[in-house]
PDB file of C-alpha atoms in Angstrom:
ATOM      1  CA  MET A   1       0.000   0.000   0.000  1.00 48.00           C
ATOM      2  CA  SER A   2       1.292   3.388  -0.981  1.00 47.00           C
ATOM      3  CA  HIS A   3       1.923   5.966   1.683  1.00 49.00           C
ATOM      4  CA  GLY A   4       2.017   8.794  -0.799  1.00 51.00           C
ATOM      5  CA  ASN A   5       4.014  11.813   0.344  1.00 51.00           C
ATOM      6  CA  ARG A   6       3.561  11.252   4.107  1.00 47.00           C
ATOM      7  CA  PRO A   7       6.909  11.741   5.895  1.00 47.00           C
ATOM      8  CA  SER A   8       8.524   8.652   7.257  1.00 46.00           C
ATOM      9  CA  HIS A   9       8.503  10.055  10.804  1.00 43.00           C
ATOM     10  CA  PRO A  10       5.480  11.732  12.357  1.00 42.00           C
ATOM     11  CA  ARG A  11       5.983  15.314  13.441  1.00 45.00           C
ATOM     12  CA  ARG A  12       6.223  15.794  17.168  1.00 41.00           C
ATOM     13  CA  ARG A  13       4.636  18.673  18.998  1.00 42.00           C
ATOM     14  CA  ALA A  14       7.239  21.144  20.152  1.00 43.00           C
ATOM     15  CA  THR A  15       7.670  21.054  23.933  1.00 41.00           C
ATOM     16  CA  ASN A  16       9.699  23.070  26.347  1.00 45.00           C
ATOM     17  CA  ARG A  17      12.367  20.733  27.616  1.00 44.00           C
ATOM     18  CA  HIS A  18      13.063  22.985  30.623  1.00 43.00           C
ATOM     19  CA  PRO A  19       9.855  24.553  31.887  1.00 43.00           C
ATOM     20  CA  ALA A  20      10.358  28.028  33.288  1.00 42.00           C
ATOM     21  CA  THR A  21      10.390  28.265  37.072  1.00 38.00           C
ATOM     22  CA  PRO A  22       7.365  30.235  38.300  1.00 40.00           C
ATOM     23  CA  LEU A  23       8.302  33.672  39.522  1.00 41.00           C
ATOM     24  CA  GLY A  24       8.234  33.974  43.289  1.00 45.00           C
ATOM     25  CA  PRO A  25       7.384  37.047  45.326  1.00 54.00           C
ATOM     26  CA  PRO A  26       9.574  40.085  44.663  1.00 67.00           C
ATOM     27  CA  THR A  27      12.622  40.582  46.802  1.00 87.00           C
ATOM     28  CA  LEU A  28      12.428  43.199  49.494  1.00 90.00           C
ATOM     29  CA  ARG A  29      14.708  45.464  47.437  1.00 92.00           C
ATOM     30  CA  ALA A  30      12.540  45.127  44.329  1.00 92.00           C
ATOM     31  CA  LEU A  31       9.424  45.881  46.338  1.00 92.00           C
ATOM     32  CA  TRP A  32      10.928  48.921  48.032  1.00 92.00           C
ATOM     33  CA  GLU A  33      12.433  50.202  44.796  1.00 92.00           C
ATOM     34  CA  ARG A  34       8.993  50.227  43.209  1.00 92.00           C
ATOM     35  CA  GLN A  35       7.476  51.930  46.239  1.00 90.00           C
ATOM     36  CA  ALA A  36      10.203  54.599  46.236  1.00 90.00           C
ATOM     37  CA  THR A  37       9.787  55.231  42.511  1.00 90.00           C
ATOM     38  CA  GLU A  38       6.047  55.694  42.894  1.00 89.00           C
ATOM     39  CA  ALA A  39       6.435  57.873  45.993  1.00 87.00           C
ATOM     40  CA  ASN A  40       9.013  60.107  44.296  1.00 84.00           C
ATOM     41  CA  GLY A  41       6.788  60.465  41.228  1.00 84.00           C
ATOM     42  CA  PRO A  42       4.201  63.155  40.539  1.00 80.00           C
ATOM     43  CA  ASP A  43       1.414  61.208  42.241  1.00 73.00           C
ATOM     44  CA  GLY A  44       3.441  60.164  45.281  1.00 71.00           C
ATOM     45  CA  PHE A  45       2.107  60.500  48.818  1.00 65.00           C
ATOM     46  CA  HIS A  46       3.884  63.036  51.039  1.00 65.00           C
ATOM     47  CA  HIS A  47       3.435  64.056  54.642  1.00 62.00           C
ATOM     48  CA  VAL A  48       2.978  67.737  55.352  1.00 55.00           C
ATOM     49  CA  HIS A  49       6.140  67.585  57.456  1.00 57.00           C
ATOM     50  CA  GLY A  50       8.945  65.507  56.075  1.00 60.00           C
ATOM     51  CA  PRO A  51      11.874  65.424  53.679  1.00 62.00           C
ATOM     52  CA  HIS A  52       9.604  64.520  50.747  1.00 66.00           C
ATOM     53  CA  THR A  53      12.273  62.155  49.515  1.00 75.00           C
ATOM     54  CA  HIS A  54      12.136  58.398  49.607  1.00 84.00           C
ATOM     55  CA  GLY A  55      14.704  55.644  49.497  1.00 89.00           C
ATOM     56  CA  TRP A  56      17.409  56.008  52.131  1.00 91.00           C
ATOM     57  CA  LEU A  57      16.726  52.424  53.222  1.00 93.00           C
ATOM     58  CA  LEU A  58      17.717  51.363  49.717  1.00 92.00           C
ATOM     59  CA  ASP A  59      20.805  53.571  49.674  1.00 88.00           C
ATOM     60  CA  ASP A  60      21.999  52.018  52.945  1.00 87.00           C
ATOM     61  CA  ALA A  61      21.387  48.456  51.637  1.00 88.00           C
ATOM     62  CA  VAL A  62      18.992  47.757  54.485  1.00 91.00           C
ATOM     63  CA  PRO A  63      16.735  45.400  52.469  1.00 92.00           C
ATOM     64  CA  GLU A  64      19.520  42.857  52.036  1.00 92.00           C
ATOM     65  CA  LEU A  65      20.019  42.802  55.807  1.00 93.00           C
ATOM     66  CA  LEU A  66      16.350  42.652  56.787  1.00 93.00           C
ATOM     67  CA  ASP A  67      15.172  40.222  54.109  1.00 91.00           C
ATOM     68  CA  PRO A  68      15.502  37.174  56.438  1.00 90.00           C
ATOM     69  CA  VAL A  69      13.365  38.693  59.214  1.00 93.00           C
ATOM     70  CA  LEU A  70      11.000  41.004  57.314  1.00 89.00           C
ATOM     71  CA  HIS A  71       8.285  39.868  54.915  1.00 78.00           C
ATOM     72  CA  PRO A  72       6.238  42.901  53.897  1.00 78.00           C
ATOM     73  CA  ASP A  73       2.992  43.046  52.019  1.00 72.00           C
ATOM     74  CA  ASP A  74       2.542  45.469  49.160  1.00 80.00           C
ATOM     75  CA  ASP A  75       0.893  48.366  51.020  1.00 88.00           C
ATOM     76  CA  PRO A  76       3.486  51.168  50.876  1.00 87.00           C
ATOM     77  CA  LEU A  77       1.812  53.198  53.637  1.00 85.00           C
ATOM     78  CA  GLU A  78       1.698  50.488  56.291  1.00 90.00           C
ATOM     79  CA  PRO A  79       4.601  49.556  58.579  1.00 91.00           C
ATOM     80  CA  THR A  80       5.972  46.046  58.335  1.00 91.00           C
ATOM     81  CA  PHE A  81       6.896  44.135  61.449  1.00 93.00           C
ATOM     82  CA  PHE A  82       9.998  42.080  62.088  1.00 94.00           C
ATOM     83  CA  ALA A  83      10.995  39.583  64.768  1.00 93.00           C
ATOM     84  CA  ASN A  84      14.090  37.646  65.842  1.00 93.00           C
ATOM     85  CA  LEU A  85      16.553  40.379  64.962  1.00 97.00           C
ATOM     86  CA  ASP A  86      19.638  38.793  66.492  1.00 97.00           C
ATOM     87  CA  GLY A  87      23.098  39.938  67.523  1.00 97.00           C
ATOM     88  CA  SER A  88      24.869  39.503  64.195  1.00 97.00           C
ATOM     89  CA  LEU A  89      22.169  41.345  62.301  1.00 97.00           C
ATOM     90  CA  SER A  90      22.138  44.084  64.946  1.00 97.00           C
ATOM     91  CA  GLU A  91      25.882  44.525  64.540  1.00 97.00           C
ATOM     92  CA  ALA A  92      25.510  44.753  60.759  1.00 96.00           C
ATOM     93  CA  LEU A  93      22.814  47.429  61.086  1.00 97.00           C
ATOM     94  CA  LEU A  94      24.969  49.416  63.487  1.00 97.00           C
ATOM     95  CA  ALA A  95      27.757  49.413  60.926  1.00 96.00           C
ATOM     96  CA  ARG A  96      25.419  50.347  58.077  1.00 94.00           C
ATOM     97  CA  LEU A  97      23.149  53.031  59.545  1.00 95.00           C
ATOM     98  CA  ALA A  98      24.129  56.648  60.073  1.00 93.00           C
ATOM     99  CA  PRO A  99      23.797  58.025  63.633  1.00 95.00           C
ATOM    100  CA  SER A 100      20.727  60.020  62.607  1.00 92.00           C
ATOM    101  CA  ARG A 101      18.975  56.748  61.725  1.00 94.00           C
ATOM    102  CA  LEU A 102      19.610  55.229  65.155  1.00 97.00           C
ATOM    103  CA  VAL A 103      17.694  57.730  67.262  1.00 96.00           C
ATOM    104  CA  HIS A 104      14.130  56.520  66.657  1.00 94.00           C
ATOM    105  CA  ARG A 105      12.163  55.344  69.678  1.00 95.00           C
ATOM    106  CA  SER A 106       8.883  53.550  70.241  1.00 94.00           C
ATOM    107  CA  ASN A 107       6.749  55.105  72.984  1.00 94.00           C
ATOM    108  CA  GLY A 108       9.615  55.972  75.301  1.00 95.00           C
ATOM    109  CA  SER A 109      11.797  52.977  74.501  1.00 96.00           C
ATOM    110  CA  PRO A 110      15.569  53.208  74.325  1.00 97.00           C
ATOM    111  CA  PRO A 111      16.634  54.509  70.904  1.00 97.00           C
ATOM    112  CA  LEU A 112      17.223  52.023  68.131  1.00 98.00           C
ATOM    113  CA  GLY A 113      20.997  52.346  68.424  1.00 98.00           C
ATOM    114  CA  SER A 114      21.005  51.369  72.106  1.00 98.00           C
ATOM    115  CA  LEU A 115      18.811  48.326  71.540  1.00 98.00           C
ATOM    116  CA  LEU A 116      20.935  47.200  68.597  1.00 98.00           C
ATOM    117  CA  ARG A 117      24.070  47.595  70.700  1.00 98.00           C
ATOM    118  CA  ALA A 118      22.556  45.524  73.534  1.00 98.00           C
ATOM    119  CA  ALA A 119      21.687  42.720  71.104  1.00 98.00           C
ATOM    120  CA  ALA A 120      25.113  42.902  69.428  1.00 98.00           C
ATOM    121  CA  ASP A 121      26.961  42.827  72.758  1.00 97.00           C
ATOM    122  CA  HIS A 122      24.780  40.047  74.233  1.00 97.00           C
ATOM    123  CA  PRO A 123      23.979  37.798  71.250  1.00 96.00           C
ATOM    124  CA  ASP A 124      22.980  34.822  73.398  1.00 95.00           C
ATOM    125  CA  ASP A 125      20.649  36.818  75.598  1.00 96.00           C
ATOM    126  CA  VAL A 126      18.860  39.475  73.524  1.00 97.00           C
ATOM    127  CA  VAL A 127      16.805  39.524  70.322  1.00 97.00           C
ATOM    128  CA  LEU A 128      14.738  42.439  69.080  1.00 98.00           C
ATOM    129  CA  HIS A 129      11.407  42.967  67.412  1.00 96.00           C
ATOM    130  CA  GLY A 130       9.829  46.042  65.888  1.00 96.00           C
ATOM    131  CA  PHE A 131       8.787  47.523  62.573  1.00 94.00           C
ATOM    132  CA  VAL A 132      10.022  49.269  59.453  1.00 94.00           C
ATOM    133  CA  VAL A 133       8.311  52.147  57.683  1.00 91.00           C
ATOM    134  CA  GLY A 134       9.374  51.643  54.087  1.00 91.00           C
ATOM    135  CA  PRO A 135      10.262  54.086  51.303  1.00 91.00           C
ATOM    136  CA  GLY A 136       6.641  54.512  50.322  1.00 88.00           C
ATOM    137  CA  ARG A 137       6.448  57.110  53.103  1.00 87.00           C
ATOM    138  CA  CYS A 138       8.476  60.213  53.887  1.00 85.00           C
ATOM    139  CA  ASP A 139       9.052  59.067  57.462  1.00 87.00           C
ATOM    140  CA  GLU A 140      10.784  55.801  56.518  1.00 90.00           C
ATOM    141  CA  ARG A 141      12.647  54.397  59.485  1.00 92.00           C
ATOM    142  CA  VAL A 142      13.577  51.314  61.482  1.00 95.00           C
ATOM    143  CA  VAL A 143      12.165  51.098  65.009  1.00 96.00           C
ATOM    144  CA  ALA A 144      12.741  48.466  67.700  1.00 97.00           C
ATOM    145  CA  GLU A 145       9.668  48.458  69.900  1.00 96.00           C
ATOM    146  CA  GLY A 146      10.725  45.646  72.158  1.00 95.00           C
ATOM    147  CA  ALA A 147      13.251  43.054  73.193  1.00 97.00           C
ATOM    148  CA  ILE A 148      13.161  39.424  74.221  1.00 96.00           C
ATOM    149  CA  LEU A 149      15.855  38.674  76.728  1.00 95.00           C
ATOM    150  CA  ARG A 150      17.097  35.779  78.800  1.00 95.00           C
ATOM    151  CA  PHE A 151      17.047  36.363  82.535  1.00 90.00           C
ATOM    152  CA  GLU A 152      17.220  33.216  84.631  1.00 87.00           C
ATOM    153  CA  ALA A 153      14.976  34.186  87.514  1.00 83.00           C
ATOM    154  CA  ASP A 154      11.526  32.981  88.490  1.00 83.00           C
ATOM    155  CA  LEU A 155       9.984  36.397  89.066  1.00 84.00           C
ATOM    156  CA  LEU A 156       6.433  37.366  89.862  1.00 83.00           C
ATOM    157  CA  VAL A 157       5.473  39.911  87.210  1.00 82.00           C
ATOM    158  CA  THR A 158       1.850  40.994  86.937  1.00 72.00           C
ATOM    159  CA  GLU A 159       0.075  43.072  84.319  1.00 69.00           C
ATOM    160  CA  GLN A 160      -1.135  45.610  86.902  1.00 63.00           C
ATOM    161  CA  HIS A 161       2.175  45.669  88.814  1.00 67.00           C
ATOM    162  CA  VAL A 162       0.647  44.979  92.210  1.00 67.00           C
ATOM    163  CA  PRO A 163       2.853  45.637  95.280  1.00 73.00           C
ATOM    164  CA  ASP A 164       4.391  42.136  95.075  1.00 79.00           C
ATOM    165  CA  CYS A 165       5.392  42.554  91.402  1.00 81.00           C
ATOM    166  CA  GLU A 166       9.114  41.942  90.919  1.00 86.00           C
ATOM    167  CA  CYS A 167       9.502  43.604  87.522  1.00 84.00           C
ATOM    168  CA  GLU A 168      11.920  46.141  89.024  1.00 85.00           C
ATOM    169  CA  LEU A 169      14.493  43.352  89.469  1.00 87.00           C
ATOM    170  CA  LEU A 170      14.303  42.566  85.777  1.00 88.00           C
ATOM    171  CA  TRP A 171      14.420  46.239  84.826  1.00 88.00           C
ATOM    172  CA  ALA A 172      17.504  46.755  87.002  1.00 89.00           C
ATOM    173  CA  TYR A 173      19.252  43.978  85.055  1.00 91.00           C
ATOM    174  CA  VAL A 174      18.244  45.622  81.764  1.00 92.00           C
ATOM    175  CA  VAL A 175      19.675  48.966  82.846  1.00 93.00           C
ATOM    176  CA  GLU A 176      22.805  47.848  84.670  1.00 93.00           C
ATOM    177  CA  GLU A 177      23.886  44.787  82.686  1.00 93.00           C
ATOM    178  CA  LEU A 178      22.529  45.439  79.210  1.00 95.00           C
ATOM    179  CA  GLY A 179      23.224  49.164  79.298  1.00 94.00           C
ATOM    180  CA  LEU A 180      19.701  50.251  78.348  1.00 95.00           C
ATOM    181  CA  ASP A 181      19.694  53.249  80.648  1.00 94.00           C
ATOM    182  CA  ASP A 182      18.438  55.778  78.090  1.00 96.00           C
ATOM    183  CA  ALA A 183      14.787  54.745  77.920  1.00 94.00           C
ATOM    184  CA  LEU A 184      12.348  57.527  78.650  1.00 95.00           C
ATOM    185  CA  ASN A 185      10.242  55.132  80.689  1.00 89.00           C
ATOM    186  CA  ALA A 186      10.043  51.482  81.673  1.00 86.00           C
ATOM    187  CA  PRO A 187       8.339  49.065  79.251  1.00 89.00           C
ATOM    188  CA  HIS A 188       4.563  49.188  79.113  1.00 88.00           C
ATOM    189  CA  ARG A 189       4.398  45.411  79.191  1.00 89.00           C
ATOM    190  CA  ILE A 190       6.693  42.792  80.682  1.00 89.00           C
ATOM    191  CA  HIS A 191       5.825  39.138  80.617  1.00 88.00           C
ATOM    192  CA  ARG A 192       7.519  35.777  80.616  1.00 88.00           C
ATOM    193  CA  ILE A 193       7.476  33.818  77.374  1.00 89.00           C
ATOM    194  CA  HIS A 194       8.217  30.270  76.285  1.00 88.00           C
ATOM    195  CA  ARG A 195      10.611  29.825  73.381  1.00 87.00           C
ATOM    196  CA  ALA A 196      10.258  26.513  71.590  1.00 87.00           C
ATOM    197  CA  ASP A 197      13.871  26.783  70.434  1.00 86.00           C
ATOM    198  CA  ALA A 198      15.125  27.320  73.982  1.00 86.00           C
ATOM    199  CA  PRO A 199      13.308  24.869  76.266  1.00 87.00           C
ATOM    200  CA  GLY A 200      14.206  25.120  79.913  1.00 88.00           C
ATOM    201  CA  GLU A 201      15.443  28.714  79.602  1.00 91.00           C
ATOM    202  CA  THR A 202      13.717  31.746  81.080  1.00 91.00           C
ATOM    203  CA  TRP A 203      12.956  34.514  78.589  1.00 93.00           C
ATOM    204  CA  TRP A 204      11.059  37.764  79.014  1.00 91.00           C
ATOM    205  CA  ARG A 205       9.432  40.111  76.550  1.00 93.00           C
ATOM    206  CA  LEU A 206       9.747  43.868  77.098  1.00 93.00           C
ATOM    207  CA  LEU A 207       7.401  45.934  74.961  1.00 93.00           C
ATOM    208  CA  TRP A 208       7.095  49.684  74.497  1.00 94.00           C
ATOM    209  CA  ALA A 209       3.762  49.995  72.692  1.00 85.00           C
TER     210      ALA A 209
END
């Protein structure tokens, strides 16, 4: 039987031998670069009081440092919270940020620079948490609003600080041993926490909020 002009081998449908990897979420730098570009544009949002410039976090390479602990959404006007900012990262931020960037406080807390120094000097005992206002706003900044610290004492600390509350013993350690003597006031909240990665150790959260 004649096969006419049919080719001896059937044609195969072209396929992609190496399918493209789906794009993941943008890096923190890419996200902040877009926010800064939009904010610096003609339709950008500006506070009445402020430098009306955006992007110093990018200039200081902060996104590369904070990427492991900060996972922002895409709202340029909302702060993004971070946790577990440890001693090595604190030391890197101290080396990267200008003194004028280290003065921000949260509701009477020690300034950012002091909290970073405490975490850098006591890497086994102090981690920080707080928030970043990104380059979508004029008031972009890094703020540490609290610390989690190891203090091996079974203290009675109550929310209302009744007469038997022993929070002053913990606060004395924070001031005298950690060097956080430049807070405008004591933390608004102090409570004991359990860390799954540190069973059997006594950790406390100090929060200025």
